[in-house]
Amino acid sequence: MNEAAKSLAQLKKANKLVRLAFHKNGPKSYKRGQGALLRALLENDGATQRELVKTLGINRSNLKDVVKKAQRNEYVTIESVDEPRTYAVKLTDLGRELAEKRVAANDRTADEILSCLTAEEVKQLDAITEKLIVAMKEKGISGKKKGYKVRRKKHRR
């Protein structure tokens, strides 16, 4: 294994441990799903379906499922807007309370994880990771899925 592979293996290991630390403090799916929805609404309460699709990076049907689940849990309410086939999603008091608790827990976890670094080291880490991200994007690696799912035709006999 060369030095580059060793460095990236260390980075991968650190990433796994960071994900586990965040997982320990809350729900598994805070990137996508109800947690992400609540966090997005905390920043932009009353966002429309179209705005949420852009913010969360998920398709409309997945968003609809997440919103319905959050509505059943009484975290959000759905309100109609003037535009056709569009709705706005608003946080309930319970949803706002939960979202604020999650943000606070994530902030504490992030502070704990980076507490072993000085402020200068954190800046260096940010600069290095940003440089890696830009380099990967320039090579065409964006982390977004391309293409479409191929549907298989069922053969009739």
PDB file of C-alpha atoms in Angstrom:
ATOM      1  CA  MET A   1       0.000   0.000   0.000  1.00  0.00           C
ATOM      2  CA  ASN A   2       1.499   3.352  -1.010  1.00  0.00           C
ATOM      3  CA  GLU A   3       1.401   6.542   1.074  1.00  0.00           C
ATOM      4  CA  ALA A   4      -1.638   7.970  -0.750  1.00  0.00           C
ATOM      5  CA  ALA A   5      -3.636   4.801  -0.124  1.00  0.00           C
ATOM      6  CA  LYS A   6      -2.612   4.813   3.552  1.00  0.00           C
ATOM      7  CA  SER A   7      -3.677   8.457   3.956  1.00  0.00           C
ATOM      8  CA  LEU A   8      -7.041   7.820   2.325  1.00  0.00           C
ATOM      9  CA  ALA A   9      -7.549   4.709   4.464  1.00  0.00           C
ATOM     10  CA  GLN A  10      -7.020   6.897   7.547  1.00  0.00           C
ATOM     11  CA  LEU A  11      -9.478   9.449   6.169  1.00  0.00           C
ATOM     12  CA  LYS A  12     -12.039   6.701   5.554  1.00  0.00           C
ATOM     13  CA  LYS A  13     -11.570   5.359   9.078  1.00  0.00           C
ATOM     14  CA  ALA A  14     -12.001   8.848  10.554  1.00  0.00           C
ATOM     15  CA  ASN A  15     -15.165   9.335   8.475  1.00  0.00           C
ATOM     16  CA  LYS A  16     -16.624   6.088   9.788  1.00  0.00           C
ATOM     17  CA  LEU A  17     -15.894   7.034  13.397  1.00  0.00           C
ATOM     18  CA  VAL A  18     -17.394  10.504  12.934  1.00  0.00           C
ATOM     19  CA  ARG A  19     -20.586   8.971  11.479  1.00  0.00           C
ATOM     20  CA  LEU A  20     -20.751   6.583  14.459  1.00  0.00           C
ATOM     21  CA  ALA A  21     -20.360   9.485  16.893  1.00  0.00           C
ATOM     22  CA  PHE A  22     -23.266  11.329  15.268  1.00  0.00           C
ATOM     23  CA  HIS A  23     -25.319   8.116  15.159  1.00  0.00           C
ATOM     24  CA  LYS A  24     -24.793   7.642  18.888  1.00  0.00           C
ATOM     25  CA  ASN A  25     -26.467  11.009  19.560  1.00  0.00           C
ATOM     26  CA  GLY A  26     -29.584  10.565  17.496  1.00  0.00           C
ATOM     27  CA  PRO A  27     -31.554   9.016  14.697  1.00  0.00           C
ATOM     28  CA  LYS A  28     -29.804   7.090  11.951  1.00  0.00           C
ATOM     29  CA  SER A  29     -31.265   9.105   9.121  1.00  0.00           C
ATOM     30  CA  TYR A  30     -30.617  12.746   9.822  1.00  0.00           C
ATOM     31  CA  LYS A  31     -29.235  13.452   6.356  1.00  0.00           C
ATOM     32  CA  ARG A  32     -32.332  12.268   4.564  1.00  0.00           C
ATOM     33  CA  GLY A  33     -35.788  11.786   5.906  1.00  0.00           C
ATOM     34  CA  GLN A  34     -37.648  13.448   8.722  1.00  0.00           C
ATOM     35  CA  GLY A  35     -34.580  14.842  10.446  1.00  0.00           C
ATOM     36  CA  ALA A  36     -33.365  16.569   7.301  1.00  0.00           C
ATOM     37  CA  LEU A  37     -36.875  17.865   6.637  1.00  0.00           C
ATOM     38  CA  LEU A  38     -37.149  19.324  10.139  1.00  0.00           C
ATOM     39  CA  ARG A  39     -33.701  20.918   9.870  1.00  0.00           C
ATOM     40  CA  ALA A  40     -34.594  22.468   6.497  1.00  0.00           C
ATOM     41  CA  LEU A  41     -37.862  23.806   7.900  1.00  0.00           C
ATOM     42  CA  LEU A  42     -36.057  25.226  10.911  1.00  0.00           C
ATOM     43  CA  GLU A  43     -34.148  27.430   8.462  1.00  0.00           C
ATOM     44  CA  ASN A  44     -37.106  28.073   6.109  1.00  0.00           C
ATOM     45  CA  ASP A  45     -40.429  27.336   7.795  1.00  0.00           C
ATOM     46  CA  GLY A  46     -43.341  27.255   5.395  1.00  0.00           C
ATOM     47  CA  ALA A  47     -41.179  26.146   2.476  1.00  0.00           C
ATOM     48  CA  THR A  48     -42.988  24.838  -0.576  1.00  0.00           C
ATOM     49  CA  GLN A  49     -42.620  21.373  -1.981  1.00  0.00           C
ATOM     50  CA  ARG A  50     -40.407  22.669  -4.817  1.00  0.00           C
ATOM     51  CA  GLU A  51     -38.098  24.507  -2.404  1.00  0.00           C
ATOM     52  CA  LEU A  52     -37.749  21.413  -0.228  1.00  0.00           C
ATOM     53  CA  VAL A  53     -36.922  19.203  -3.214  1.00  0.00           C
ATOM     54  CA  LYS A  54     -34.038  21.562  -4.061  1.00  0.00           C
ATOM     55  CA  THR A  55     -32.858  21.920  -0.471  1.00  0.00           C
ATOM     56  CA  LEU A  56     -32.942  18.227   0.426  1.00  0.00           C
ATOM     57  CA  GLY A  57     -31.850  16.886  -2.949  1.00  0.00           C
ATOM     58  CA  ILE A  58     -34.528  14.208  -3.106  1.00  0.00           C
ATOM     59  CA  ASN A  59     -37.269  13.645  -5.668  1.00  0.00           C
ATOM     60  CA  ARG A  60     -40.864  14.702  -5.184  1.00  0.00           C
ATOM     61  CA  SER A  61     -42.262  11.254  -4.459  1.00  0.00           C
ATOM     62  CA  ASN A  62     -39.664  10.615  -1.738  1.00  0.00           C
ATOM     63  CA  LEU A  63     -40.339  14.055  -0.284  1.00  0.00           C
ATOM     64  CA  LYS A  64     -44.069  13.301  -0.219  1.00  0.00           C
ATOM     65  CA  ASP A  65     -43.429  10.100   1.765  1.00  0.00           C
ATOM     66  CA  VAL A  66     -41.167  11.909   4.244  1.00  0.00           C
ATOM     67  CA  VAL A  67     -43.649  14.761   4.709  1.00  0.00           C
ATOM     68  CA  LYS A  68     -46.564  12.364   5.267  1.00  0.00           C
ATOM     69  CA  LYS A  69     -44.559  10.433   7.848  1.00  0.00           C
ATOM     70  CA  ALA A  70     -43.599  13.673   9.630  1.00  0.00           C
ATOM     71  CA  GLN A  71     -47.237  14.769   9.516  1.00  0.00           C
ATOM     72  CA  ARG A  72     -48.367  11.470  11.094  1.00  0.00           C
ATOM     73  CA  ASN A  73     -45.803  12.041  13.852  1.00  0.00           C
ATOM     74  CA  GLU A  74     -47.256  15.558  14.305  1.00  0.00           C
ATOM     75  CA  TYR A  75     -43.952  17.285  13.456  1.00  0.00           C
ATOM     76  CA  VAL A  76     -45.337  19.261  10.491  1.00  0.00           C
ATOM     77  CA  THR A  77     -48.548  20.521   8.983  1.00  0.00           C
ATOM     78  CA  ILE A  78     -49.326  20.742   5.271  1.00  0.00           C
ATOM     79  CA  GLU A  79     -50.972  23.889   3.975  1.00  0.00           C
ATOM     80  CA  SER A  80     -52.154  24.724   0.482  1.00  0.00           C
ATOM     81  CA  VAL A  81     -50.689  27.676  -1.392  1.00  0.00           C
ATOM     82  CA  ASP A  82     -51.940  29.704  -4.345  1.00  0.00           C
ATOM     83  CA  GLU A  83     -49.928  27.742  -6.902  1.00  0.00           C
ATOM     84  CA  PRO A  84     -51.601  24.663  -8.385  1.00  0.00           C
ATOM     85  CA  ARG A  85     -50.418  21.229  -7.188  1.00  0.00           C
ATOM     86  CA  THR A  86     -48.116  22.790  -4.609  1.00  0.00           C
ATOM     87  CA  TYR A  87     -48.197  22.802  -0.842  1.00  0.00           C
ATOM     88  CA  ALA A  88     -46.266  24.438   1.973  1.00  0.00           C
ATOM     89  CA  VAL A  89     -44.890  22.534   4.944  1.00  0.00           C
ATOM     90  CA  LYS A  90     -44.779  24.156   8.376  1.00  0.00           C
ATOM     91  CA  LEU A  91     -43.291  22.975  11.643  1.00  0.00           C
ATOM     92  CA  THR A  92     -45.526  22.286  14.601  1.00  0.00           C
ATOM     93  CA  ASP A  93     -44.336  23.189  18.084  1.00  0.00           C
ATOM     94  CA  LEU A  94     -43.342  19.553  18.625  1.00  0.00           C
ATOM     95  CA  GLY A  95     -41.441  19.487  15.323  1.00  0.00           C
ATOM     96  CA  ARG A  96     -39.618  22.742  16.120  1.00  0.00           C
ATOM     97  CA  GLU A  97     -38.645  21.464  19.564  1.00  0.00           C
ATOM     98  CA  LEU A  98     -37.314  18.198  18.121  1.00  0.00           C
ATOM     99  CA  ALA A  99     -35.401  19.977  15.333  1.00  0.00           C
ATOM    100  CA  GLU A 100     -33.791  22.389  17.800  1.00  0.00           C
ATOM    101  CA  LYS A 101     -32.772  19.484  20.059  1.00  0.00           C
ATOM    102  CA  ARG A 102     -31.206  17.661  17.070  1.00  0.00           C
ATOM    103  CA  VAL A 103     -29.280  20.739  15.944  1.00  0.00           C
ATOM    104  CA  ALA A 104     -27.996  21.280  19.486  1.00  0.00           C
ATOM    105  CA  ALA A 105     -26.993  17.606  19.807  1.00  0.00           C
ATOM    106  CA  ASN A 106     -25.195  17.720  16.444  1.00  0.00           C
ATOM    107  CA  ASP A 107     -23.365  20.901  17.464  1.00  0.00           C
ATOM    108  CA  ARG A 108     -22.259  19.291  20.739  1.00  0.00           C
ATOM    109  CA  THR A 109     -21.088  16.176  18.902  1.00  0.00           C
ATOM    110  CA  ALA A 110     -19.153  18.232  16.356  1.00  0.00           C
ATOM    111  CA  ASP A 111     -17.510  20.210  19.167  1.00  0.00           C
ATOM    112  CA  GLU A 112     -16.592  16.964  20.951  1.00  0.00           C
ATOM    113  CA  ILE A 113     -15.088  15.441  17.823  1.00  0.00           C
ATOM    114  CA  LEU A 114     -12.969  18.479  17.004  1.00  0.00           C
ATOM    115  CA  SER A 115     -12.005  19.250  20.606  1.00  0.00           C
ATOM    116  CA  CYS A 116      -8.671  17.463  20.094  1.00  0.00           C
ATOM    117  CA  LEU A 117      -7.700  20.039  17.445  1.00  0.00           C
ATOM    118  CA  THR A 118      -6.622  23.651  17.850  1.00  0.00           C
ATOM    119  CA  ALA A 119      -8.454  26.419  16.006  1.00  0.00           C
ATOM    120  CA  GLU A 120      -5.579  26.582  13.522  1.00  0.00           C
ATOM    121  CA  GLU A 121      -5.746  22.821  12.921  1.00  0.00           C
ATOM    122  CA  VAL A 122      -9.489  23.055  12.297  1.00  0.00           C
ATOM    123  CA  LYS A 123      -8.840  25.739   9.666  1.00  0.00           C
ATOM    124  CA  GLN A 124      -6.192  23.531   8.067  1.00  0.00           C
ATOM    125  CA  LEU A 125      -8.582  20.559   8.080  1.00  0.00           C
ATOM    126  CA  ASP A 126     -11.272  22.671   6.416  1.00  0.00           C
ATOM    127  CA  ALA A 127      -8.830  23.873   3.757  1.00  0.00           C
ATOM    128  CA  ILE A 128      -7.536  20.363   3.030  1.00  0.00           C
ATOM    129  CA  THR A 129     -10.973  18.770   2.795  1.00  0.00           C
ATOM    130  CA  GLU A 130     -12.232  21.604   0.569  1.00  0.00           C
ATOM    131  CA  LYS A 131      -9.216  21.095  -1.691  1.00  0.00           C
ATOM    132  CA  LEU A 132     -10.002  17.363  -1.951  1.00  0.00           C
ATOM    133  CA  ILE A 133     -13.659  18.077  -2.719  1.00  0.00           C
ATOM    134  CA  VAL A 134     -12.798  20.561  -5.472  1.00  0.00           C
ATOM    135  CA  ALA A 135     -10.260  18.145  -6.984  1.00  0.00           C
ATOM    136  CA  MET A 136     -12.818  15.317  -7.088  1.00  0.00           C
ATOM    137  CA  LYS A 137     -15.484  17.549  -8.636  1.00  0.00           C
ATOM    138  CA  GLU A 138     -13.002  18.657 -11.307  1.00  0.00           C
ATOM    139  CA  LYS A 139     -12.493  14.982 -12.140  1.00  0.00           C
ATOM    140  CA  GLY A 140     -16.244  14.535 -12.570  1.00  0.00           C
ATOM    141  CA  ILE A 141     -16.914  12.874  -9.224  1.00  0.00           C
ATOM    142  CA  SER A 142     -19.756  14.785  -7.589  1.00  0.00           C
ATOM    143  CA  GLY A 143     -21.430  12.210  -5.357  1.00  0.00           C
ATOM    144  CA  LYS A 144     -24.697  12.602  -7.233  1.00  0.00           C
ATOM    145  CA  LYS A 145     -26.184   9.628  -8.976  1.00  0.00           C
ATOM    146  CA  LYS A 146     -26.411   9.869 -12.738  1.00  0.00           C
ATOM    147  CA  GLY A 147     -28.685   8.146 -15.150  1.00  0.00           C
ATOM    148  CA  TYR A 148     -31.941   6.421 -14.522  1.00  0.00           C
ATOM    149  CA  LYS A 149     -33.149   3.079 -13.349  1.00  0.00           C
ATOM    150  CA  VAL A 150     -33.693   0.593 -16.089  1.00  0.00           C
ATOM    151  CA  ARG A 151     -37.088  -1.011 -15.856  1.00  0.00           C
ATOM    152  CA  ARG A 152     -37.222  -4.572 -16.976  1.00  0.00           C
ATOM    153  CA  LYS A 153     -40.116  -5.606 -19.111  1.00  0.00           C
ATOM    154  CA  LYS A 154     -41.928  -8.660 -17.884  1.00  0.00           C
ATOM    155  CA  HIS A 155     -42.177 -11.212 -20.593  1.00  0.00           C
ATOM    156  CA  ARG A 156     -45.619 -12.645 -21.085  1.00  0.00           C
ATOM    157  CA  ARG A 157     -46.066 -16.219 -22.101  1.00  0.00           C
TER     158      ARG A 157
END
